[in-house]
Amino acid sequence: MGAAPRALVIGGSLGGLFAANLLLRQGWDVEVFEQSARPLAGRGAGIVTHPDLFAALGRLGIDINVSGGIGVDIECRVTFDREGRELGRLAIPQCLTTWGRLHSLLLAAFPAGRHHLGHACTAVEQDAAGVTAVFANGHRTRGDLLVAADGIRSAVRAQFAPAVQPRYAGYIAWRGLVEEGALSAATRRDLFPRLAFSLPPAEHMVGYPVAGFDNSVREGERCFNFVWYRPAPADGPSAALPELCTDIEGRRHEMAIPPPLIRPQVIAAMREAARACLSPQFVEVVEKTPQPFLQAIFDLESEVMHFGRVALLGDAAFVARPHVGMGVSKAAGDALALAAALARDPTDPVAGLRDYAAQRLRFGRTVIAHARALGAYLEACAQGREDAGLRSRLHTPQAVMRDIAVTCDF
Ligand SMILES: Cc1cc2nc3c(=O)[nH]c(=O)nc-3n(C[C@H](O)[C@H](O)[C@H](O)COP(=O)(O)OP(=O)(O)OC[C@H]3O[C@@H](n4cnc5c(N)ncnc54)[C@H](O)[C@@H]3O)c2cc1C
């Protein structure tokens, strides 16, 4: 190993940038390789924050108070009935941000010359002395360790642990962002600044204010982010997923469809369903969201998080259903744990990765199990079982306001 140990980070989203920034500040020679040829900025929607996220930003010295703060602070949660009346309220202060805001902060903190777009990693080779990443564009590069932060469909994980596959939970989430200024005064009054729910049978809508498209958190310039869970079986007589994932040219996408390719009739049917079952505040949100998008809900659980000099991090290792709101904070926590484990003895990255994996496997499993338990009612509904026991335990205003996306001491 030379003067500075060298880390190759595959994936330039939040997990990759957290790890890359932390290792760089720890004296590592770090490069990030992102498959997308275009900058990732401008994509994404709302993110719930938890302490690990702030701990990682703090460790990087990123000033989260710059230009008005990292997100929108809320004081309470509220649930509305079909007529728009308040069914309950619970005081839980929280800060809600956006993927774009976090990505721009992390990218700005990382040297541009070390961040490479258009590099899709296709293979990893390793021996006793190092690890080599091989890219689709013909580039090869060698390092002392490789961090696979390449998401739920990780090519690196596929090479080392091909049996680990995402498992579809049977339901999807419609998501989107609408500008605060587009909403009526009555809806703004009810939804800002709160985390709000609407809970028709077998459906679960949650929404919250976030920074606006220009990252402003000033009143009148924010956005409202929604996540609307709906059963959508992948197969069988009531299979809805194939229809949802068939694009404007009739092509069938497996589990994810680029937002501009969603058929207008699918969006019209979704808005019609909103009118039929959601509280009027959310009907308006859904109606006025210019580009709703679709996310199939998965569980992904790894058995192993390191393979010699290769570590899985973030969504490449574990994906929890969004009910815990932990995707980004978990990736930040992984990056913190990785940096701490490697700091103990930078000359022995393999031992560091072993420690990292032992710690984060436990955490990942716990988060996945908790998120799966929170989604059990929706999963049963997707299987055609509207379970009264699960409904009374998981699908009441009190239960969702208490349990959804709260900070847990895992
Ligand atoms: C553009 C974008 C927008 C998102 N928006 C939201 C959001 O609004 N709300 C939310 O809760 N979560 C969002 N997520 C997911 C969220 O970032 C993750 O759940 C969490 O932060 C963990 O991130 P990750 O970096 O581990 O994985 P991901 O965010 O999935 O990132 C994986 C990255 O690896 C890249 N990649 C994949 N394969 C390869 C390869 N072979 N070689 C090189 N690079 C590769 C991908 O292009 C991607 O940039 C978004 C992800 C992306 C990529």
Coordinates of C-alpha atoms and ligand atoms in Angstrom, one line a residue:
M1 CA 0.0 0.0 0.0
G2 CA 1.3 3.5 -0.9
A3 CA 1.3 6.6 1.1
A4 CA -2.4 7.2 0.8
P5 CA -4.7 4.1 0.6
R6 CA -6.9 4.2 -2.4
A7 CA -10.7 3.7 -2.4
L8 CA -12.9 3.1 -5.4
V9 CA -16.5 4.1 -4.8
I10 CA -19.0 2.7 -7.3
G11 CA -22.2 4.8 -7.4
G12 CA -22.4 8.6 -7.1
S13 CA -25.7 8.9 -5.3
L14 CA -26.0 9.8 -1.6
G15 CA -24.5 6.6 -0.2
G16 CA -21.5 6.8 -2.5
L17 CA -20.9 10.5 -1.8
F18 CA -21.2 10.1 2.0
A19 CA -18.6 7.3 1.9
A20 CA -16.3 9.1 -0.6
N21 CA -16.4 12.4 1.3
L22 CA -15.7 10.8 4.7
L23 CA -12.8 8.6 3.4
L24 CA -11.3 11.6 1.5
R25 CA -11.2 13.6 4.7
Q26 CA -9.6 10.7 6.5
G27 CA -6.7 10.8 4.1
W28 CA -7.8 8.3 1.5
D29 CA -7.2 8.7 -2.2
V30 CA -10.8 8.4 -3.3
E31 CA -12.6 8.3 -6.7
V32 CA -16.3 8.0 -7.4
F33 CA -17.6 6.2 -10.5
E34 CA -21.2 6.8 -11.5
Q35 CA -22.9 5.0 -14.3
S36 CA -25.2 7.8 -15.3
A37 CA -23.7 9.9 -18.1
R38 CA -25.7 12.9 -17.0
P39 CA -25.5 14.6 -13.6
L40 CA -28.0 13.1 -11.2
A41 CA -29.1 16.5 -9.9
G42 CA -32.7 17.5 -10.5
R43 CA -34.1 14.1 -9.7
G44 CA -35.7 12.7 -6.5
A45 CA -38.2 13.9 -4.0
G46 CA -38.7 14.1 -0.2
I47 CA -36.4 12.6 2.5
V48 CA -37.1 12.2 6.2
T49 CA -34.1 12.9 8.3
H50 CA -32.7 11.0 11.3
P51 CA -29.7 11.6 13.6
D52 CA -27.2 9.6 11.5
L53 CA -27.8 11.9 8.5
F54 CA -26.9 15.0 10.6
A55 CA -23.9 13.2 12.2
A56 CA -22.5 12.4 8.8
L57 CA -23.0 15.9 7.5
G58 CA -21.5 17.3 10.7
R59 CA -18.5 15.1 10.3
L60 CA -18.0 16.4 6.8
G61 CA -18.2 20.0 8.1
I62 CA -21.1 20.7 5.8
D63 CA -22.9 23.8 7.0
I64 CA -26.6 22.8 7.0
N65 CA -27.7 26.3 7.9
V66 CA -26.5 27.7 4.6
S67 CA -29.3 29.3 2.6
G68 CA -32.1 28.8 5.2
G69 CA -31.3 25.3 6.4
I70 CA -31.3 21.8 5.1
G71 CA -35.1 21.4 5.1
V72 CA -38.4 22.2 6.5
D73 CA -39.0 21.8 10.3
I74 CA -42.3 20.5 11.3
E75 CA -43.8 20.3 14.8
C76 CA -46.6 17.8 14.5
R77 CA -48.4 15.1 12.6
V78 CA -52.0 15.1 11.6
T79 CA -54.5 12.6 10.0
F80 CA -57.5 13.7 7.8
D81 CA -60.7 11.8 7.1
R82 CA -62.4 11.5 3.7
E83 CA -64.2 14.8 4.3
G84 CA -60.9 16.6 5.3
R85 CA -61.7 16.8 9.0
E86 CA -58.8 16.3 11.4
L87 CA -59.0 12.8 13.0
G88 CA -56.0 13.2 15.3
R89 CA -52.8 15.1 15.9
L90 CA -49.5 14.1 17.5
A91 CA -46.6 16.4 18.3
I92 CA -43.3 15.0 16.8
P93 CA -40.8 17.6 15.6
Q94 CA -38.8 16.5 12.6
C95 CA -36.8 18.0 9.7
L96 CA -37.8 17.1 6.1
T97 CA -35.4 17.6 3.3
T98 CA -35.1 16.6 -0.4
W99 CA -32.8 14.2 -2.2
G100 CA -31.7 17.0 -4.5
R101 CA -30.7 19.3 -1.6
L102 CA -28.6 16.5 0.0
H103 CA -27.1 15.5 -3.3
S104 CA -26.0 19.1 -4.2
L105 CA -24.4 19.5 -0.7
L106 CA -22.5 16.3 -0.9
L107 CA -21.4 16.8 -4.5
A108 CA -20.2 20.3 -3.7
A109 CA -18.1 18.9 -0.8
F110 CA -16.3 16.4 -3.1
P111 CA -13.5 17.4 -5.6
A112 CA -15.0 17.4 -9.1
G113 CA -11.9 15.9 -10.7
R114 CA -12.4 12.7 -8.6
H115 CA -16.1 12.2 -9.6
H116 CA -16.6 10.4 -12.9
L117 CA -19.9 10.2 -14.7
G118 CA -20.5 7.6 -17.5
H119 CA -18.7 4.8 -15.7
A120 CA -20.8 1.7 -15.3
C121 CA -18.9 -0.9 -13.3
T122 CA -19.3 -4.3 -14.9
A123 CA -16.9 -6.4 -13.0
V124 CA -14.6 -6.4 -10.0
E125 CA -11.4 -8.4 -9.8
Q126 CA -9.4 -8.8 -6.6
D127 CA -6.2 -10.5 -5.3
A128 CA -4.2 -10.4 -2.1
A129 CA -2.8 -6.9 -2.9
G130 CA -5.7 -5.0 -4.2
V131 CA -9.0 -4.7 -6.2
T132 CA -9.7 -3.6 -9.7
A133 CA -12.9 -2.1 -11.0
V134 CA -13.7 -2.8 -14.7
F135 CA -16.1 -0.4 -16.5
A136 CA -18.4 -0.8 -19.6
N137 CA -16.5 2.1 -21.3
G138 CA -13.2 0.1 -21.2
H139 CA -11.7 1.9 -18.2
R140 CA -10.0 -0.1 -15.4
T141 CA -8.7 1.2 -12.2
R142 CA -7.1 -0.4 -9.1
G143 CA -7.4 0.4 -5.4
D144 CA -7.0 -1.0 -1.9
L145 CA -10.7 -1.3 -1.4
L146 CA -13.9 -0.9 -3.4
V147 CA -17.2 0.5 -1.9
A148 CA -20.2 -0.8 -3.8
A149 CA -22.8 2.0 -3.4
D150 CA -24.5 1.1 -6.6
G151 CA -28.1 0.8 -5.3
I152 CA -30.8 -1.9 -5.1
R153 CA -29.7 -3.4 -8.5
S154 CA -26.1 -3.4 -7.5
A155 CA -23.9 -5.0 -10.2
V156 CA -21.1 -5.6 -7.7
R157 CA -23.5 -7.4 -5.3
A158 CA -24.8 -9.5 -8.3
Q159 CA -21.2 -10.6 -8.9
F160 CA -20.4 -11.7 -5.3
A161 CA -23.9 -12.6 -4.0
P162 CA -26.1 -13.4 -7.0
A163 CA -28.7 -15.1 -4.9
V164 CA -29.6 -11.9 -3.0
Q165 CA -32.4 -10.3 -4.9
P166 CA -35.0 -7.6 -4.2
R167 CA -38.4 -9.0 -3.2
Y168 CA -41.5 -7.1 -4.3
A169 CA -43.8 -6.3 -1.4
G170 CA -47.0 -6.4 -3.6
Y171 CA -47.6 -2.6 -3.4
I172 CA -46.4 0.5 -5.1
A173 CA -46.1 4.1 -4.0
W174 CA -47.2 7.0 -6.2
R175 CA -44.9 9.9 -5.4
G176 CA -44.5 13.5 -6.4
L177 CA -43.8 17.1 -5.5
V178 CA -46.2 20.0 -5.9
E179 CA -45.2 23.7 -5.4
E180 CA -46.8 25.3 -2.4
G181 CA -47.9 28.3 -4.4
A182 CA -50.0 26.0 -6.6
L183 CA -52.2 24.9 -3.7
S184 CA -55.3 26.6 -2.4
A185 CA -55.0 28.6 0.8
A186 CA -57.2 26.1 2.7
T187 CA -54.9 23.2 1.7
R188 CA -51.8 25.1 2.5
R189 CA -53.2 26.0 6.0
D190 CA -53.9 22.3 6.7
L191 CA -50.8 20.7 5.3
F192 CA -48.0 23.2 6.1
P193 CA -45.9 22.7 8.0
R194 CA -47.0 19.2 9.1
L195 CA -46.6 15.6 8.3
A196 CA -50.0 14.5 7.2
F197 CA -51.9 11.2 6.6
S198 CA -55.0 10.0 4.8
L199 CA -55.9 6.4 5.5
P200 CA -58.6 4.9 3.2
P201 CA -59.0 1.1 3.5
A202 CA -56.1 -0.7 1.9
E203 CA -54.4 2.6 1.1
H204 CA -51.9 4.8 2.9
M205 CA -51.1 8.4 1.9
V206 CA -48.4 10.4 3.7
G207 CA -47.2 13.8 2.8
Y208 CA -45.0 16.6 4.1
P209 CA -43.5 19.9 3.1
V210 CA -39.9 20.1 1.8
A211 CA -37.7 22.7 0.2
G212 CA -38.8 24.1 -3.1
F213 CA -37.2 23.4 -6.5
D214 CA -34.6 26.2 -5.9
N215 CA -33.9 24.7 -2.4
S216 CA -35.8 27.5 -0.7
V217 CA -37.5 26.8 2.6
R218 CA -39.2 30.1 2.8
E219 CA -43.0 30.2 3.2
G220 CA -44.7 30.3 -0.2
E221 CA -41.6 28.8 -2.0
R222 CA -41.6 25.3 -0.5
C223 CA -43.0 22.1 -2.1
F224 CA -45.3 19.4 -0.7
N225 CA -44.0 15.8 -1.2
F226 CA -46.4 12.9 -1.1
V227 CA -46.0 9.1 -1.0
W228 CA -49.2 7.2 -1.7
Y229 CA -49.1 3.4 -1.1
R230 CA -51.5 1.3 -3.2
P231 CA -51.8 -2.5 -3.6
A232 CA -50.5 -3.6 -7.0
P233 CA -50.0 -7.3 -7.3
A234 CA -47.3 -8.4 -9.8
D235 CA -49.2 -11.4 -11.0
G236 CA -52.5 -13.4 -10.6
P237 CA -56.0 -12.4 -11.5
S238 CA -55.8 -8.9 -10.0
A239 CA -52.2 -8.1 -11.3
A240 CA -52.0 -4.3 -11.5
L241 CA -48.2 -3.8 -11.7
P242 CA -47.7 -4.9 -15.4
E243 CA -50.3 -2.3 -16.5
L244 CA -48.7 0.4 -14.4
C245 CA -45.2 -0.4 -15.8
T246 CA -46.2 -0.4 -19.5
D247 CA -45.0 2.8 -21.1
I248 CA -46.4 5.2 -23.7
E249 CA -44.9 3.0 -26.5
G250 CA -46.4 -0.2 -25.1
R251 CA -43.1 -1.5 -23.7
R252 CA -43.2 -3.4 -20.4
H253 CA -40.7 -2.2 -17.8
E254 CA -39.9 -4.7 -15.1
M255 CA -40.4 -2.9 -11.8
A256 CA -39.6 0.8 -12.5
I257 CA -40.7 3.1 -15.2
P258 CA -39.1 6.5 -16.0
P259 CA -41.7 9.2 -15.0
P260 CA -42.0 10.8 -18.5
L261 CA -42.9 7.4 -19.9
I262 CA -45.9 6.7 -17.6
R263 CA -49.0 6.6 -19.8
P264 CA -51.4 9.6 -19.4
Q265 CA -54.3 7.2 -18.8
V266 CA -52.5 5.6 -15.9
I267 CA -52.0 9.0 -14.3
A268 CA -55.6 9.9 -15.0
A269 CA -56.8 6.7 -13.3
M270 CA -54.6 7.4 -10.3
R271 CA -56.1 10.9 -10.0
E272 CA -59.6 9.4 -10.3
A273 CA -58.8 7.0 -7.5
A274 CA -57.5 9.9 -5.4
R275 CA -60.8 11.7 -5.8
A276 CA -62.7 8.5 -4.8
C277 CA -60.8 7.8 -1.6
L278 CA -58.4 10.5 -0.2
S279 CA -59.1 13.5 1.9
P280 CA -59.7 16.6 -0.2
Q281 CA -56.3 18.1 0.8
F282 CA -54.5 15.2 -0.8
V283 CA -56.9 15.1 -3.8
E284 CA -55.7 18.6 -4.5
V285 CA -52.1 17.7 -4.0
V286 CA -52.3 14.7 -6.4
E287 CA -54.3 16.7 -8.9
K288 CA -51.8 19.6 -9.1
T289 CA -48.6 17.5 -9.1
P290 CA -47.2 18.0 -12.6
Q291 CA -45.2 14.8 -12.8
P292 CA -46.2 12.0 -10.4
F293 CA -43.9 9.0 -10.5
L294 CA -44.2 5.4 -9.5
Q295 CA -42.0 3.4 -7.1
A296 CA -42.5 -0.4 -6.6
I297 CA -41.8 -1.2 -2.9
F298 CA -39.1 -3.8 -2.2
D299 CA -37.3 -5.6 0.6
L300 CA -33.7 -6.3 0.0
E301 CA -31.6 -8.2 2.6
S302 CA -28.0 -9.2 2.3
E303 CA -26.4 -12.1 4.1
V304 CA -22.9 -10.7 3.7
M305 CA -21.8 -7.1 3.4
H306 CA -18.1 -7.5 2.5
F307 CA -16.2 -9.8 0.2
G308 CA -12.4 -9.4 0.8
R309 CA -11.7 -5.8 -0.2
V310 CA -15.2 -5.1 -1.4
A311 CA -17.9 -3.6 0.8
L312 CA -21.6 -3.2 0.1
L313 CA -23.1 0.1 1.4
G314 CA -26.5 1.7 1.4
D315 CA -29.2 0.3 -0.9
A316 CA -26.7 -2.1 -2.4
A317 CA -26.8 -4.0 0.9
F318 CA -30.2 -3.5 2.4
V319 CA -33.4 -1.8 1.2
A320 CA -36.1 -1.2 3.8
R321 CA -39.6 -0.2 2.8
P322 CA -40.0 3.6 3.0
H323 CA -42.3 3.4 6.0
V324 CA -39.3 3.8 8.2
G325 CA -38.0 6.8 6.1
M326 CA -34.5 5.4 6.7
G327 CA -32.9 5.0 3.2
V328 CA -30.7 8.0 3.3
S329 CA -29.9 7.9 7.0
K330 CA -29.0 4.3 6.8
A331 CA -26.6 5.0 3.9
A332 CA -25.1 7.8 6.0
G333 CA -24.8 5.5 9.0
D334 CA -23.1 2.8 6.8
A335 CA -20.6 5.4 5.6
L336 CA -19.9 6.6 9.2
A337 CA -19.4 3.0 10.3
L338 CA -17.1 2.2 7.3
A339 CA -15.0 5.3 7.9
A340 CA -14.6 4.5 11.6
A341 CA -13.8 0.9 11.0
L342 CA -11.1 1.8 8.4
A343 CA -9.6 4.5 10.7
R344 CA -8.6 1.8 13.2
D345 CA -5.9 0.5 10.9
P346 CA -5.8 1.9 7.4
T347 CA -3.1 -0.6 6.4
D348 CA -5.5 -3.5 6.9
P349 CA -8.7 -2.6 5.0
V350 CA -9.9 -6.2 5.0
A351 CA -10.0 -6.3 8.8
G352 CA -11.8 -2.9 8.7
L353 CA -14.4 -4.2 6.3
R354 CA -15.0 -7.2 8.5
D355 CA -15.7 -5.0 11.5
Y356 CA -17.9 -2.7 9.4
A357 CA -19.9 -5.6 8.0
A358 CA -20.5 -7.2 11.4
Q359 CA -21.9 -4.0 12.8
R360 CA -24.0 -2.9 9.8
L361 CA -25.5 -6.3 9.1
R362 CA -27.2 -6.3 12.5
F363 CA -28.5 -2.8 11.9
G364 CA -29.7 -3.5 8.3
R365 CA -31.6 -6.7 9.4
T366 CA -33.3 -4.8 12.2
V367 CA -34.4 -1.9 10.0
I368 CA -35.7 -4.2 7.3
A369 CA -37.7 -6.3 9.8
H370 CA -39.2 -3.2 11.3
A371 CA -40.1 -1.7 7.9
R372 CA -41.6 -5.0 6.8
A373 CA -43.7 -5.2 10.0
L374 CA -45.0 -1.6 9.4
G375 CA -46.0 -2.6 5.8
A376 CA -47.8 -5.8 6.8
Y377 CA -51.3 -4.4 6.5
L378 CA -50.6 -3.1 3.0
E379 CA -48.9 -6.3 2.0
A380 CA -51.9 -8.4 3.2
C381 CA -54.3 -6.1 1.3
A382 CA -52.2 -6.7 -1.9
Q383 CA -52.7 -10.4 -1.3
G384 CA -56.4 -9.9 -1.2
R385 CA -56.6 -10.2 2.6
E386 CA -58.0 -7.0 4.3
D387 CA -56.9 -8.2 7.7
A388 CA -59.0 -6.6 10.5
G389 CA -56.3 -7.4 13.2
L390 CA -53.5 -5.8 11.1
R391 CA -55.8 -2.9 10.3
S392 CA -56.5 -2.1 14.0
R393 CA -52.9 -2.5 14.9
L394 CA -51.3 -0.7 11.9
H395 CA -53.8 1.4 10.0
T396 CA -55.3 3.8 12.5
P397 CA -54.4 7.5 12.8
Q398 CA -52.8 6.8 16.2
A399 CA -50.7 3.9 14.9
V400 CA -49.4 5.6 11.8
M401 CA -48.7 9.0 13.5
R402 CA -46.8 7.2 16.2
D403 CA -44.8 4.7 14.1
I404 CA -44.3 5.9 10.5
A405 CA -40.8 7.4 9.8
V406 CA -40.0 8.1 13.4
T407 CA -36.5 8.0 14.7
C408 CA -36.0 4.5 16.4
D409 CA -33.3 3.4 18.6
F410 CA -32.4 0.2 16.6
Ligands
LIG1 C1 -31.5 10.0 -8.8 C2 -32.0 9.5 -7.5 C3 -33.1 10.1 -6.8 C4 -33.5 9.5 -5.6 N1 -34.6 10.1 -5.0 C5 -35.0 9.7 -3.8 C6 -36.1 10.3 -3.1 O1 -36.6 11.3 -3.5 N2 -36.5 9.8 -1.9 C7 -35.9 8.7 -1.4 O2 -36.4 8.3 -0.3 N3 -34.9 8.1 -2.0 C8 -34.5 8.5 -3.2 N4 -33.4 7.9 -3.9 C9 -32.9 6.7 -3.2 C10 -31.9 7.1 -2.1 O3 -30.9 7.8 -2.7 C11 -31.4 5.8 -1.5 O4 -32.5 5.0 -1.0 C12 -30.5 6.0 -0.3 O5 -30.0 7.3 -0.3 C13 -29.3 5.1 -0.4 O6 -28.6 5.5 -1.5 P1 -27.5 4.7 -2.3 O7 -26.5 5.7 -2.7 O8 -27.1 3.5 -1.5 O9 -28.3 4.1 -3.5 P2 -28.9 4.9 -4.8 O10 -29.4 6.2 -4.4 O11 -29.9 3.9 -5.4 O12 -27.7 5.1 -5.7 C14 -27.0 4.1 -6.5 C15 -26.2 4.8 -7.5 O13 -25.4 3.9 -8.1 C16 -25.4 4.1 -9.5 N5 -25.1 2.8 -10.2 C17 -25.9 1.7 -10.3 N6 -25.2 0.7 -10.9 C18 -24.0 1.2 -11.1 C19 -22.9 0.6 -11.8 N7 -22.9 -0.6 -12.2 N8 -21.7 1.4 -11.9 C20 -21.7 2.7 -11.5 N9 -22.8 3.3 -10.9 C21 -23.9 2.6 -10.7 C22 -26.8 4.6 -9.8 O14 -26.9 5.3 -11.0 C23 -27.0 5.5 -8.6 O15 -26.6 6.8 -8.8 C24 -32.9 8.3 -5.1 C25 -31.9 7.7 -5.8 C26 -31.4 8.3 -7.0 C27 -30.2 7.6 -7.7

